[in-house]
CSV table of N, CA and C in Angstrom, one decimal:
chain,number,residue,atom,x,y,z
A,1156,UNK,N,127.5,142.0,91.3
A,1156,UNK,CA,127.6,143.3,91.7
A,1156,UNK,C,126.2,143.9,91.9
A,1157,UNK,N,125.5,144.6,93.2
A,1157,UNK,CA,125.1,146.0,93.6
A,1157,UNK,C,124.7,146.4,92.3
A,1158,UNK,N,123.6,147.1,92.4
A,1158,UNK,CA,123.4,148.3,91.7
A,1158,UNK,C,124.1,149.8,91.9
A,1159,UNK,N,124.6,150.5,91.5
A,1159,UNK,CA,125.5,151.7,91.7
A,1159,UNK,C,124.8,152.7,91.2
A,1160,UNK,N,125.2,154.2,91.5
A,1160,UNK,CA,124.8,155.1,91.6
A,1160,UNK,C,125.4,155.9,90.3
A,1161,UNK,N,125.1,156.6,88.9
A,1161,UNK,CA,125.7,157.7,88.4
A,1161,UNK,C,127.1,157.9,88.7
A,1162,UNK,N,127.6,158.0,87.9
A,1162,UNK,CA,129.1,158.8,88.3
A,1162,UNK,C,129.9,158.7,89.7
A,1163,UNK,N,129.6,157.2,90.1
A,1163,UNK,CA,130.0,156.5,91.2
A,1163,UNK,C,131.6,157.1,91.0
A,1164,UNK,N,132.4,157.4,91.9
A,1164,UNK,CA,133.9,157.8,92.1
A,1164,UNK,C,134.8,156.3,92.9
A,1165,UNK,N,135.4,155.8,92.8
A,1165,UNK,CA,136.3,154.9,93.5
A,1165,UNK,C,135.6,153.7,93.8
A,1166,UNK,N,134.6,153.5,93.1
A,1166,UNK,CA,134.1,152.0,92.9
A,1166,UNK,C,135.2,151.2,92.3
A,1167,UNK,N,135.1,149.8,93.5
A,1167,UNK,CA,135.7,148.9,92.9
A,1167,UNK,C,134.9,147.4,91.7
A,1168,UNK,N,135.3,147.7,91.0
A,1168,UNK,CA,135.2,146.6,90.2
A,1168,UNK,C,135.8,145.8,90.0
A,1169,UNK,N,135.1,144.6,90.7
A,1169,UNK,CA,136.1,143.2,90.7
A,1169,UNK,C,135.4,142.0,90.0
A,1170,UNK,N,136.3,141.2,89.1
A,1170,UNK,CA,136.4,140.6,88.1
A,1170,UNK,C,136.9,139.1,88.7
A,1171,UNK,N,136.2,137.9,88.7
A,1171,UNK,CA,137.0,136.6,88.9
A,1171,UNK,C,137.5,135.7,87.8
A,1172,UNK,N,138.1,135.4,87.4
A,1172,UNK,CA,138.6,134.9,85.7
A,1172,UNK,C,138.5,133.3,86.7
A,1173,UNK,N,137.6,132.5,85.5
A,1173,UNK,CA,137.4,131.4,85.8
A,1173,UNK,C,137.0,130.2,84.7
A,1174,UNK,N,137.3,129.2,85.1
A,1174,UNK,CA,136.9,128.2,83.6
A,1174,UNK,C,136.5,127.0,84.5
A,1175,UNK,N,135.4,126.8,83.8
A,1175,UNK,CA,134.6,125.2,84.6
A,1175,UNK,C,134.6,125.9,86.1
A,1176,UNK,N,134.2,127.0,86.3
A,1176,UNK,CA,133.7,127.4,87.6
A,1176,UNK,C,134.9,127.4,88.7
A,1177,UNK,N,136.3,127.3,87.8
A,1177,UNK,CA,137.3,127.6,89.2
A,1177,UNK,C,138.1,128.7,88.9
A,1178,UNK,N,138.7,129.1,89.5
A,1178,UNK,CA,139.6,130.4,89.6
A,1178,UNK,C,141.1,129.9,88.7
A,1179,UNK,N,141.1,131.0,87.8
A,1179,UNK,CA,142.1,130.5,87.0
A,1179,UNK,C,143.4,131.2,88.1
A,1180,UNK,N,144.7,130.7,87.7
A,1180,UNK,CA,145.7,131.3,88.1
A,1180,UNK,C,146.1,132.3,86.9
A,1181,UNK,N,145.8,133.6,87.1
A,1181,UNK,CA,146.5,134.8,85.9
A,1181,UNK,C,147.6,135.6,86.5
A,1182,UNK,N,148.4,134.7,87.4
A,1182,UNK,CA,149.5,135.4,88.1
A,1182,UNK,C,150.3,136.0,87.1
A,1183,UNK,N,150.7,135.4,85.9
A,1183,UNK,CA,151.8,135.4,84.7
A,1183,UNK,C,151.3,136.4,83.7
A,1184,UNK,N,150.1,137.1,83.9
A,1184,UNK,CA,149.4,138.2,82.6
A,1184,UNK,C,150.3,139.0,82.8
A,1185,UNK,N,150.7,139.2,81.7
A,1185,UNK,CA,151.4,140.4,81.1
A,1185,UNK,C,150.8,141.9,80.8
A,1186,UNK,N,149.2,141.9,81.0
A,1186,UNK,CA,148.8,142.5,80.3
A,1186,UNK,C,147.5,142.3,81.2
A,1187,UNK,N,146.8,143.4,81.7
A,1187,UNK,CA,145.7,142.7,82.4
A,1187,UNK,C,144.4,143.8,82.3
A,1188,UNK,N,143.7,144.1,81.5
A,1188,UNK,CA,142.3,145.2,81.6
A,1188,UNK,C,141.1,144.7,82.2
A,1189,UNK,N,140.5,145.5,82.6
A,1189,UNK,CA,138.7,145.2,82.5
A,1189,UNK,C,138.2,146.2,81.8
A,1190,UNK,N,137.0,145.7,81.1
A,1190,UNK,CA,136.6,146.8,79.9
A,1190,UNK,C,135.2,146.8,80.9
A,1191,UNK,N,134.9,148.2,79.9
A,1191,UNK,CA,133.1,148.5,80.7
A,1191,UNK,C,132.8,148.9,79.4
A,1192,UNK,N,131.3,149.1,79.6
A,1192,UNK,CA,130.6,148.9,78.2
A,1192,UNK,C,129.5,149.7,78.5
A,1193,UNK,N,128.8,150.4,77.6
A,1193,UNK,CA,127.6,150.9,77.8
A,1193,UNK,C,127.7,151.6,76.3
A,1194,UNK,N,126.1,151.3,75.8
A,1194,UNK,CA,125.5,151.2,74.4
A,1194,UNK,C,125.6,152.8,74.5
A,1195,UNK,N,125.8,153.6,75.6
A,1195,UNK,CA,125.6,154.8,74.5
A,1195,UNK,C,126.8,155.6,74.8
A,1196,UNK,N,127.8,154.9,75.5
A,1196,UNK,CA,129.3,155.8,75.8
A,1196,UNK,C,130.1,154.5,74.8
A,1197,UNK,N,129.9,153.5,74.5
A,1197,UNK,CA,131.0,152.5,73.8
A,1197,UNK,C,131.8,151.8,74.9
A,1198,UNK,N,132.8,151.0,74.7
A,1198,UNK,CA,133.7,150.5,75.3
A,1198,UNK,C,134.7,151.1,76.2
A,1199,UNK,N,135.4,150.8,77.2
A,1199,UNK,CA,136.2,151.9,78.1
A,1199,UNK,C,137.2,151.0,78.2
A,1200,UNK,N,138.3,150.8,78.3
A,1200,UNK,CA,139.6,150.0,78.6
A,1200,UNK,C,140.3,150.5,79.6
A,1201,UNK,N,140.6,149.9,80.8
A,1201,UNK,CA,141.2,150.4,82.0
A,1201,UNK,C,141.9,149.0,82.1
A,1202,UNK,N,142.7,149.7,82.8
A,1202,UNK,CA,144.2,149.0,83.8
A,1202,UNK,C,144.1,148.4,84.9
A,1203,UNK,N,143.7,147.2,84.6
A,1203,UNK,CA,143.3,146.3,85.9
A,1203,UNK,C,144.5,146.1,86.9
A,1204,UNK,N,144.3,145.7,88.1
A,1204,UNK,CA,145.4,145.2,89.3
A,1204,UNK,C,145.0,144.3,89.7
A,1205,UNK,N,145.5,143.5,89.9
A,1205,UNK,CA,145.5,142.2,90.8
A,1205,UNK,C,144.8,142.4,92.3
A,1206,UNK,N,143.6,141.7,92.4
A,1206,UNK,CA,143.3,142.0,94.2
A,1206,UNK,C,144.0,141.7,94.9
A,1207,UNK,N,144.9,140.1,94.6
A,1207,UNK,CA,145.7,139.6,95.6
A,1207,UNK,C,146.8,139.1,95.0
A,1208,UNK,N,147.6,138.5,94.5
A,1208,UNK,CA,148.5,138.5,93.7
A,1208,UNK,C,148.3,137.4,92.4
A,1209,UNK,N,146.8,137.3,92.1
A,1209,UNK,CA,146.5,136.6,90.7
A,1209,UNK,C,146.6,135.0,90.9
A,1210,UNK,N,146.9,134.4,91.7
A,1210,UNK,CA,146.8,132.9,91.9
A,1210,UNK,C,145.3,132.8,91.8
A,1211,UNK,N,144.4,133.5,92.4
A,1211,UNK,CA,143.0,133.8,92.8
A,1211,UNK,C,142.1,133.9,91.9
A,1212,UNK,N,142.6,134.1,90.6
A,1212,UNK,CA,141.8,134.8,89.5
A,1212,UNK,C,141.3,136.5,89.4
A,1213,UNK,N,141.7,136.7,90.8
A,1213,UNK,CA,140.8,137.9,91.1
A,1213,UNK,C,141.9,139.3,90.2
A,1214,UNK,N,140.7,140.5,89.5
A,1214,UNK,CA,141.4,141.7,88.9
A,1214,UNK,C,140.6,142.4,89.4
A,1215,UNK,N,140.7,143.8,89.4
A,1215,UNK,CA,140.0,145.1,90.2
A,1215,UNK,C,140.4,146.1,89.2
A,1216,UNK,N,139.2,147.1,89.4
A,1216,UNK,CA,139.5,148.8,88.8
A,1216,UNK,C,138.4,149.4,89.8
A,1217,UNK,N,139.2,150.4,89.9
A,1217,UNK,CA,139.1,151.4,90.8
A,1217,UNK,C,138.3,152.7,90.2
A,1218,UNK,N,136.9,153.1,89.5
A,1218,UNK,CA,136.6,154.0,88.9
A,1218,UNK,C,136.7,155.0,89.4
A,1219,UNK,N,137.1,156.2,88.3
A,1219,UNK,CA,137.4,157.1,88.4
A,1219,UNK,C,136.4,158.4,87.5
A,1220,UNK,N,136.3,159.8,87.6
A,1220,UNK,CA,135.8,160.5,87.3
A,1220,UNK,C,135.3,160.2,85.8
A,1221,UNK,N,134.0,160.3,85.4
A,1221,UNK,CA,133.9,160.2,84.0
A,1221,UNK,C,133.3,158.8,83.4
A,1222,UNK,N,133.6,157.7,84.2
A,1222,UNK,CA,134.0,156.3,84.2
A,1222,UNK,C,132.2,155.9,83.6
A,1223,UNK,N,131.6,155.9,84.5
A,1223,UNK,CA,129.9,155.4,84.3
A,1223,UNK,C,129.0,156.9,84.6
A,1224,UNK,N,129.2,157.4,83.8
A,1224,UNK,CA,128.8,158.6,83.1
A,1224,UNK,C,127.1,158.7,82.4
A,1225,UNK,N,126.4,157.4,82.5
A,1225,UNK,CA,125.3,157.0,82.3
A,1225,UNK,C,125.1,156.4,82.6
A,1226,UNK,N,123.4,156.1,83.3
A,1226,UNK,CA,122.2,155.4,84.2
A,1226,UNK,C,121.9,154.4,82.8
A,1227,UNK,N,121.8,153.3,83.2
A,1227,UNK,CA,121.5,152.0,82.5
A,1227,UNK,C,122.0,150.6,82.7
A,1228,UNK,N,122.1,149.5,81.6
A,1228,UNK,CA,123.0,148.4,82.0
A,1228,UNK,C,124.8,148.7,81.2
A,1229,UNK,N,125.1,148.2,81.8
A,1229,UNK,CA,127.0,148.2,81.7
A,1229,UNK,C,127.0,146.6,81.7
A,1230,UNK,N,127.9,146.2,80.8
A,1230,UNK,CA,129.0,145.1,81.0
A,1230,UNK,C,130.0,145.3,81.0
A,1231,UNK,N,130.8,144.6,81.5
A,1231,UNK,CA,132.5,144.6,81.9
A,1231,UNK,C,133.0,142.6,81.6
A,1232,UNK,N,134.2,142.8,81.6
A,1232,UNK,CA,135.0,141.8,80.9
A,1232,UNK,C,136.2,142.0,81.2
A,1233,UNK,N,137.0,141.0,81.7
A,1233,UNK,CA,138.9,141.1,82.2
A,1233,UNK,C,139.3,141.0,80.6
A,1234,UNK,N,140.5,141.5,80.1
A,1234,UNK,CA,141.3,141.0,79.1
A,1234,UNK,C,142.2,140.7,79.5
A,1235,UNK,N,143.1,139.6,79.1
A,1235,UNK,CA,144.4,139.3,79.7
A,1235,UNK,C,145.2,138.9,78.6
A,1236,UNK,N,146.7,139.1,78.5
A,1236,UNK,CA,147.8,138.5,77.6
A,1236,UNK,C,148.6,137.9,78.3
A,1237,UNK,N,149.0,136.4,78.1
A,1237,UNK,CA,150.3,136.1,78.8
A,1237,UNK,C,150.9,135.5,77.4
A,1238,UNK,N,152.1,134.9,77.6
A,1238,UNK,CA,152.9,135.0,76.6
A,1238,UNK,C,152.5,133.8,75.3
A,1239,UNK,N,151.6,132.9,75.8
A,1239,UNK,CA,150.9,132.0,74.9
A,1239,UNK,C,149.3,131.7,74.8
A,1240,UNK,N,148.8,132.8,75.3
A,1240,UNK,CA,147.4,132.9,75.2
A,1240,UNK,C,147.1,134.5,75.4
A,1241,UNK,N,145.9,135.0,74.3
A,1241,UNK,CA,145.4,136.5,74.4
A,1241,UNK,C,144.2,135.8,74.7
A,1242,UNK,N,143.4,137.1,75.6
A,1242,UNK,CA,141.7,136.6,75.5
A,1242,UNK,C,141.0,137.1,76.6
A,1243,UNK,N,139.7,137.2,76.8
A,1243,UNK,CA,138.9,137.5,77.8
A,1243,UNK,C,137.6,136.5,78.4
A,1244,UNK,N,137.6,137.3,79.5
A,1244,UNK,CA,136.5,136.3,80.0
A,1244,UNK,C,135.1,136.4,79.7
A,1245,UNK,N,134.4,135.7,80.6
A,1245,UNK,CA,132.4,135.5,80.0
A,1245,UNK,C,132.4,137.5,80.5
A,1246,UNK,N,131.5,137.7,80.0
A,1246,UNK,CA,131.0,139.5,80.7
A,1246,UNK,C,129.5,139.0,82.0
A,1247,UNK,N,130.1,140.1,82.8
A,1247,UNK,CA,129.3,140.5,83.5
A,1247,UNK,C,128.3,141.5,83.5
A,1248,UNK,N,127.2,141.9,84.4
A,1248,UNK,CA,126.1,142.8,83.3
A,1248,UNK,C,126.0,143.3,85.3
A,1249,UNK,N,125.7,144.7,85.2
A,1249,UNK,CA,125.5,145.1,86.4
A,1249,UNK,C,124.8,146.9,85.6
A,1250,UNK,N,124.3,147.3,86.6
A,1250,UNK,CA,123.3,148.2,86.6
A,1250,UNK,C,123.5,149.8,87.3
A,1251,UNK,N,123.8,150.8,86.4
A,1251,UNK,CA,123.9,152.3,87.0
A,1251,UNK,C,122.7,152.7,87.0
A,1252,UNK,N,122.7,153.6,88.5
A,1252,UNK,CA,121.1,154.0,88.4
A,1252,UNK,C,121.4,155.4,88.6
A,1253,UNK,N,120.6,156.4,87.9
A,1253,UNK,CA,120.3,157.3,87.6
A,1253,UNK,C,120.4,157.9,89.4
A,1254,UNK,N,121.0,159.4,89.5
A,1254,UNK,CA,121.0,160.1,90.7
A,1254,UNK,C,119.8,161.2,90.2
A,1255,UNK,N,119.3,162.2,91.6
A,1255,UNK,CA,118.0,162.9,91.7
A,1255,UNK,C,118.8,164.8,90.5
C-alpha cells in the first residue's frame, strides 16, 4: 500500500491471506476483520468483506470517518474464524502522512 493522507475517508484496505506465498481460500470464514494499529490510537477492529468471493484470499475495509486519525506508521492484519481454525495473518505496515 501507497502512502495516504490523514483522515483519508473511503480508503480501501485490502488484505491477501496467504501461506507459502499462495492465496489461501477463506471462502468458509465465519468471521472475517482487519485490524489497524497505531501506537498512539491502539488497535481498531472492523468488518472486513470479501473483494471477490474469498476463493482469492482477498478481504477489504472501506475506511471511514475517524479511522486513521493520526500521521505515522499503522499496521493492519485480517482475523478470520472458520469452524476449525481461529487466527490471523503476517501484518502489514503502511504509512499516514500528516495533511497542511
Amino acid at each position: 500500500m501507497s502512502n495516504v493522507q490523514k483522515d483519508a475517508i473511503g480508503l480501501i484496505v485490502r488484505l491477501t491471506v496467504e501461506e507459502n506465498d499462495v492465496a489461501l481460500d477463506i471462502s468458509l470464514a465465519s468471521v472475517k476483520n482487519i485490524y489497524l494499529h497505531h501506537d498512539d490510537v491502539g488497535t481498531l477492529t472492523k468488518v472486513a468483506a470479501f473483494t471477490t468471493d474469498g476463493t482469492d484470499g482477498l478481504l477489504q475495509y472501506a475506511t471511514i470517518a475517524g479511522d486513521l486519525s493520526e500521521a505515522g506508521t499503522w499496521t493492519t492484519q485480517a482475523g478470520l474464524v472458520f469452524s476449525d481454525f481461529t487466527g490471523r495473518s503476517s501484518v502489514a505496515t503502511f504509512i499516514v502522512e500528516d495533511n497542511l
